[in-house]
PDB file of C-alpha atoms in Angstrom:
ATOM      1  CA  UNK A 286      77.309 202.504 105.746  1.00 70.00           C
ATOM      2  CA  UNK A 287      77.639 199.418 103.511  1.00 88.00           C
ATOM      3  CA  UNK A 288      78.698 197.171 106.394  1.00 93.00           C
ATOM      4  CA  UNK A 289      75.780 198.367 108.517  1.00 92.00           C
ATOM      5  CA  UNK A 290      73.335 197.662 105.700  1.00 92.00           C
ATOM      6  CA  UNK A 291      74.762 194.176 105.147  1.00 90.00           C
ATOM      7  CA  UNK A 292      74.437 193.272 108.851  1.00 92.00           C
ATOM      8  CA  UNK A 293      70.891 194.646 108.926  1.00 91.00           C
ATOM      9  CA  UNK A 294      69.913 192.442 105.991  1.00 88.00           C
ATOM     10  CA  UNK A 295      71.503 189.354 107.581  1.00 87.00           C
ATOM     11  CA  UNK A 296      69.852 189.944 110.958  1.00 90.00           C
ATOM     12  CA  UNK A 297      66.402 190.893 109.661  1.00 90.00           C
ATOM     13  CA  UNK A 298      66.389 188.505 106.700  1.00 88.00           C
ATOM     14  CA  UNK A 299      67.761 185.343 108.287  1.00 90.00           C
ATOM     15  CA  UNK A 300      68.367 185.465 112.039  1.00 93.00           C
ATOM     16  CA  UNK A 301      65.029 186.925 113.161  1.00 92.00           C
ATOM     17  CA  UNK A 302      62.977 184.530 111.001  1.00 93.00           C
ATOM     18  CA  UNK A 303      65.039 181.589 112.307  1.00 94.00           C
ATOM     19  CA  UNK A 304      64.373 182.691 115.880  1.00 94.00           C
ATOM     20  CA  UNK A 305      60.663 183.060 115.089  1.00 93.00           C
ATOM     21  CA  UNK A 306      60.445 179.494 113.744  1.00 94.00           C
ATOM     22  CA  UNK A 307      62.531 178.050 116.584  1.00 94.00           C
ATOM     23  CA  UNK A 308      60.478 179.751 119.323  1.00 94.00           C
ATOM     24  CA  UNK A 309      56.975 179.475 117.850  1.00 92.00           C
ATOM     25  CA  UNK A 310      54.536 176.814 119.007  1.00 89.00           C
ATOM     26  CA  UNK A 311      53.064 176.764 115.510  1.00 87.00           C
ATOM     27  CA  UNK A 312      56.244 175.147 114.164  1.00 89.00           C
ATOM     28  CA  UNK A 313      55.374 171.721 115.532  1.00 90.00           C
ATOM     29  CA  UNK A 314      57.500 169.477 117.679  1.00 91.00           C
ATOM     30  CA  UNK A 315      61.226 168.844 117.522  1.00 93.00           C
ATOM     31  CA  UNK A 316      60.629 165.084 117.448  1.00 94.00           C
ATOM     32  CA  UNK A 317      59.320 163.276 114.384  1.00 93.00           C
ATOM     33  CA  UNK A 318      55.708 162.081 114.397  1.00 91.00           C
ATOM     34  CA  UNK A 319      55.159 158.511 115.584  1.00 93.00           C
ATOM     35  CA  UNK A 320      55.451 156.043 112.752  1.00 92.00           C
ATOM     36  CA  UNK A 321      57.155 158.549 110.482  1.00 89.00           C
ATOM     37  CA  UNK A 322      60.138 157.476 108.421  1.00 92.00           C
ATOM     38  CA  UNK A 323      61.897 160.855 108.523  1.00 90.00           C
ATOM     39  CA  UNK A 324      64.248 161.307 111.499  1.00 92.00           C
ATOM     40  CA  UNK A 325      63.490 165.033 111.749  1.00 93.00           C
ATOM     41  CA  UNK A 326      60.460 166.758 113.223  1.00 93.00           C
ATOM     42  CA  UNK A 327      58.435 169.460 111.516  1.00 93.00           C
ATOM     43  CA  UNK A 328      60.221 172.267 113.371  1.00 94.00           C
ATOM     44  CA  UNK A 329      63.613 171.148 112.053  1.00 95.00           C
ATOM     45  CA  UNK A 330      62.151 171.004 108.566  1.00 94.00           C
ATOM     46  CA  UNK A 331      60.846 174.553 108.821  1.00 94.00           C
ATOM     47  CA  UNK A 332      64.212 175.732 110.147  1.00 95.00           C
ATOM     48  CA  UNK A 333      65.917 174.255 107.078  1.00 96.00           C
ATOM     49  CA  UNK A 334      63.392 175.922 104.754  1.00 95.00           C
ATOM     50  CA  UNK A 335      63.898 179.306 106.422  1.00 94.00           C
ATOM     51  CA  UNK A 336      67.682 178.889 106.563  1.00 94.00           C
ATOM     52  CA  UNK A 337      67.940 178.116 102.855  1.00 95.00           C
ATOM     53  CA  UNK A 338      65.133 180.403 101.693  1.00 93.00           C
ATOM     54  CA  UNK A 339      65.742 183.388 103.925  1.00 90.00           C
ATOM     55  CA  UNK A 340      62.863 185.868 103.845  1.00 91.00           C
ATOM     56  CA  UNK A 341      61.032 183.840 101.187  1.00 94.00           C
ATOM     57  CA  UNK A 342      61.219 180.682 103.316  1.00 94.00           C
ATOM     58  CA  UNK A 343      59.904 182.624 106.299  1.00 92.00           C
ATOM     59  CA  UNK A 344      56.973 183.933 104.259  1.00 92.00           C
ATOM     60  CA  UNK A 345      56.187 180.351 103.203  1.00 93.00           C
ATOM     61  CA  UNK A 346      56.262 179.327 106.875  1.00 94.00           C
ATOM     62  CA  UNK A 347      53.974 182.207 107.905  1.00 91.00           C
ATOM     63  CA  UNK A 348      51.480 181.396 105.153  1.00 92.00           C
ATOM     64  CA  UNK A 349      51.447 177.630 105.798  1.00 88.00           C
ATOM     65  CA  UNK A 350      51.169 177.478 109.586  1.00 73.00           C
ATOM     66  CA  UNK A 351      47.739 178.168 111.120  1.00 70.00           C
ATOM     67  CA  UNK A 352      47.372 181.159 113.430  1.00 64.00           C
TER      68      UNK A 352
END
């Protein structure tokens, strides 16, 4: 039972939010904006936030991006 619960938390708390950010059009482009000094696009930035923040990072993403 403990192993099942741990895998459920990992899948629902990190993998599904990462897939949501990676597949959503609201995440922005993979490429950086023209003239920007950062080599990463907005989608990569959101993936890092969700990867490090887990469910909290995903909630930040959902609140910040327009519908």
